C-alpha cells in the first residue's frame, strides 16, 4: 500500500489537496499533520496498528474515501515539515504515508 504525492515540496499558502482513492476494494483516508521536525518520531500504537492522532497536530483530513472516490482538503500551509497518512488499521504500517516539505 502506498500514499503517493504528485510533489514532495510545496510553497506556503492556500493549498488544495485533491485526494483520490486508487484502490479496487478498500476504503482509505488522508490525514494531514504538521511535524515538529522532519525526523519527528511517529506515535505508532502497535496494538491498534494506527498512529495516535491525539499526539499529532492534525490540520484536517479527507476521511472514508470509497474505492475510486475523490475528496479535497483545503488548508493554509506555513513553512515546515508535514506528513500525510492513512490511519485505517494497518495502513500506516503497510506504507501509506508520505512527507511534504513546505517552503516560503
Ligand atoms: Cu488506507
PDB file of C-alpha atoms and ligand atoms in Angstrom:
ATOM      1  CA  UNK A   1       0.000   0.000   0.000  1.00  0.00           C
ATOM      2  CA  UNK A   2       1.236   3.466  -0.756  1.00  0.00           C
ATOM      3  CA  UNK A   3       0.239   7.054  -0.427  1.00  0.00           C
ATOM      4  CA  UNK A   4       1.759   8.910  -3.348  1.00  0.00           C
ATOM      5  CA  UNK A   5       2.116  12.658  -3.699  1.00  0.00           C
ATOM      6  CA  UNK A   6       2.479  14.430  -7.039  1.00  0.00           C
ATOM      7  CA  UNK A   7       5.100  16.648  -5.450  1.00  0.00           C
ATOM      8  CA  UNK A   8       7.191  16.336  -2.294  1.00  0.00           C
ATOM      9  CA  UNK A   9       7.514  20.088  -1.813  1.00  0.00           C
ATOM     10  CA  UNK A  10       5.057  22.970  -1.918  1.00  0.00           C
ATOM     11  CA  UNK A  11       5.024  26.715  -1.431  1.00  0.00           C
ATOM     12  CA  UNK A  12       3.451  28.125   1.707  1.00  0.00           C
ATOM     13  CA  UNK A  13      -0.058  29.499   1.401  1.00  0.00           C
ATOM     14  CA  UNK A  14      -3.528  28.357   0.499  1.00  0.00           C
ATOM     15  CA  UNK A  15      -3.228  24.749  -0.710  1.00  0.00           C
ATOM     16  CA  UNK A  16      -5.778  22.295  -2.017  1.00  0.00           C
ATOM     17  CA  UNK A  17      -5.089  18.583  -1.693  1.00  0.00           C
ATOM     18  CA  UNK A  18      -7.029  16.640  -4.306  1.00  0.00           C
ATOM     19  CA  UNK A  19      -7.184  13.119  -2.910  1.00  0.00           C
ATOM     20  CA  UNK A  20      -8.054  10.074  -4.983  1.00  0.00           C
ATOM     21  CA  UNK A  21      -8.504   6.530  -3.715  1.00  0.00           C
ATOM     22  CA  UNK A  22      -6.988   4.367  -6.433  1.00  0.00           C
ATOM     23  CA  UNK A  23      -7.872   1.089  -4.694  1.00  0.00           C
ATOM     24  CA  UNK A  24     -10.214  -1.524  -6.143  1.00  0.00           C
ATOM     25  CA  UNK A  25     -11.853  -2.677  -2.934  1.00  0.00           C
ATOM     26  CA  UNK A  26     -10.539  -0.836   0.122  1.00  0.00           C
ATOM     27  CA  UNK A  27     -11.542   2.395   1.778  1.00  0.00           C
ATOM     28  CA  UNK A  28      -8.762   4.849   2.546  1.00  0.00           C
ATOM     29  CA  UNK A  29      -8.344   8.275   4.081  1.00  0.00           C
ATOM     30  CA  UNK A  30      -5.789  11.057   4.088  1.00  0.00           C
ATOM     31  CA  UNK A  31      -4.802  12.835   7.286  1.00  0.00           C
ATOM     32  CA  UNK A  32      -2.504  15.852   7.148  1.00  0.00           C
ATOM     33  CA  UNK A  33      -0.292  16.627  10.157  1.00  0.00           C
ATOM     34  CA  UNK A  34       2.351  19.246  10.779  1.00  0.00           C
ATOM     35  CA  UNK A  35       5.555  17.850  12.243  1.00  0.00           C
ATOM     36  CA  UNK A  36       7.788  19.497  14.827  1.00  0.00           C
ATOM     37  CA  UNK A  37      10.771  18.426  12.748  1.00  0.00           C
ATOM     38  CA  UNK A  38      11.454  16.381   9.629  1.00  0.00           C
ATOM     39  CA  UNK A  39      12.620  13.423  11.736  1.00  0.00           C
ATOM     40  CA  UNK A  40       9.891  13.523  14.378  1.00  0.00           C
ATOM     41  CA  UNK A  41       9.120  10.027  15.704  1.00  0.00           C
ATOM     42  CA  UNK A  42       5.639   8.814  14.835  1.00  0.00           C
ATOM     43  CA  UNK A  43       3.390   7.759  17.746  1.00  0.00           C
ATOM     44  CA  UNK A  44       2.557   4.297  16.457  1.00  0.00           C
ATOM     45  CA  UNK A  45       0.185   2.299  18.627  1.00  0.00           C
ATOM     46  CA  UNK A  46       1.354  -1.216  17.786  1.00  0.00           C
ATOM     47  CA  UNK A  47      -1.638  -2.866  19.450  1.00  0.00           C
ATOM     48  CA  UNK A  48      -4.132  -0.840  17.425  1.00  0.00           C
ATOM     49  CA  UNK A  49      -1.968  -0.688  14.282  1.00  0.00           C
ATOM     50  CA  UNK A  50      -2.691   3.014  13.953  1.00  0.00           C
ATOM     51  CA  UNK A  51      -0.995   6.278  14.770  1.00  0.00           C
ATOM     52  CA  UNK A  52      -2.212   8.018  17.913  1.00  0.00           C
ATOM     53  CA  UNK A  53      -3.655  11.140  16.311  1.00  0.00           C
ATOM     54  CA  UNK A  54      -4.006  12.862  19.691  1.00  0.00           C
ATOM     55  CA  UNK A  55      -0.219  13.122  19.803  1.00  0.00           C
ATOM     56  CA  UNK A  56      -0.062  14.763  16.386  1.00  0.00           C
ATOM     57  CA  UNK A  57      -1.041  18.188  15.146  1.00  0.00           C
ATOM     58  CA  UNK A  58      -3.746  17.461  12.599  1.00  0.00           C
ATOM     59  CA  UNK A  59      -4.620  20.083  10.028  1.00  0.00           C
ATOM     60  CA  UNK A  60      -7.545  18.160   8.669  1.00  0.00           C
ATOM     61  CA  UNK A  61      -8.382  15.069   6.747  1.00  0.00           C
ATOM     62  CA  UNK A  62     -10.325  13.530   3.929  1.00  0.00           C
ATOM     63  CA  UNK A  63     -11.992  10.568   5.590  1.00  0.00           C
ATOM     64  CA  UNK A  64     -13.728   7.395   4.416  1.00  0.00           C
ATOM     65  CA  UNK A  65     -12.883   7.519   0.745  1.00  0.00           C
ATOM     66  CA  UNK A  66     -14.502   4.595  -1.010  1.00  0.00           C
ATOM     67  CA  UNK A  67     -12.645   2.812  -3.841  1.00  0.00           C
ATOM     68  CA  UNK A  68     -12.387   5.184  -6.785  1.00  0.00           C
ATOM     69  CA  UNK A  69     -13.672   8.162  -4.796  1.00  0.00           C
ATOM     70  CA  UNK A  70     -12.218  11.661  -4.687  1.00  0.00           C
ATOM     71  CA  UNK A  71     -12.080  14.298  -1.975  1.00  0.00           C
ATOM     72  CA  UNK A  72     -10.408  17.594  -1.278  1.00  0.00           C
ATOM     73  CA  UNK A  73      -8.818  19.254   1.699  1.00  0.00           C
ATOM     74  CA  UNK A  74      -8.096  22.980   1.611  1.00  0.00           C
ATOM     75  CA  UNK A  75      -5.572  24.308   4.110  1.00  0.00           C
ATOM     76  CA  UNK A  76      -3.295  27.261   4.574  1.00  0.00           C
ATOM     77  CA  UNK A  77       0.214  25.872   4.898  1.00  0.00           C
ATOM     78  CA  UNK A  78       3.076  27.624   6.662  1.00  0.00           C
ATOM     79  CA  UNK A  79       6.710  26.653   6.019  1.00  0.00           C
ATOM     80  CA  UNK A  80       7.725  23.413   7.720  1.00  0.00           C
ATOM     81  CA  UNK A  81       7.522  19.660   7.524  1.00  0.00           C
ATOM     82  CA  UNK A  82       4.294  17.781   7.079  1.00  0.00           C
ATOM     83  CA  UNK A  83       3.184  14.202   6.797  1.00  0.00           C
ATOM     84  CA  UNK A  84       0.180  12.709   5.065  1.00  0.00           C
ATOM     85  CA  UNK A  85      -1.014   9.289   6.052  1.00  0.00           C
ATOM     86  CA  UNK A  86      -3.921   6.878   6.080  1.00  0.00           C
ATOM     87  CA  UNK A  87      -4.880   5.861   9.597  1.00  0.00           C
ATOM     88  CA  UNK A  88      -7.186   2.990   8.812  1.00  0.00           C
ATOM     89  CA  UNK A  89      -5.993  -0.024  10.823  1.00  0.00           C
ATOM     90  CA  UNK A  90      -2.678  -1.334   9.489  1.00  0.00           C
ATOM     91  CA  UNK A  91      -2.428   1.064   6.571  1.00  0.00           C
ATOM     92  CA  UNK A  92       0.260   3.330   8.027  1.00  0.00           C
ATOM     93  CA  UNK A  93       2.407   0.289   8.800  1.00  0.00           C
ATOM     94  CA  UNK A  94       1.783  -1.031   5.284  1.00  0.00           C
ATOM     95  CA  UNK A  95       3.334   2.129   3.859  1.00  0.00           C
ATOM     96  CA  UNK A  96       0.518   4.632   3.473  1.00  0.00           C
ATOM     97  CA  UNK A  97       2.429   7.758   4.399  1.00  0.00           C
ATOM     98  CA  UNK A  98       4.331  10.478   2.622  1.00  0.00           C
ATOM     99  CA  UNK A  99       6.317  13.557   3.589  1.00  0.00           C
ATOM    100  CA  UNK A 100       5.754  17.068   2.340  1.00  0.00           C
ATOM    101  CA  UNK A 101       8.168  19.966   2.815  1.00  0.00           C
ATOM    102  CA  UNK A 102       6.664  23.452   2.624  1.00  0.00           C
ATOM    103  CA  UNK A 103       8.887  26.406   1.813  1.00  0.00           C
ATOM    104  CA  UNK A 104       8.326  30.171   1.834  1.00  0.00           C
TER     105      UNK A 104
HETATM  106 CU1  LIG B   1      -5.549   3.312   3.668  1.00  0.00          CU
END
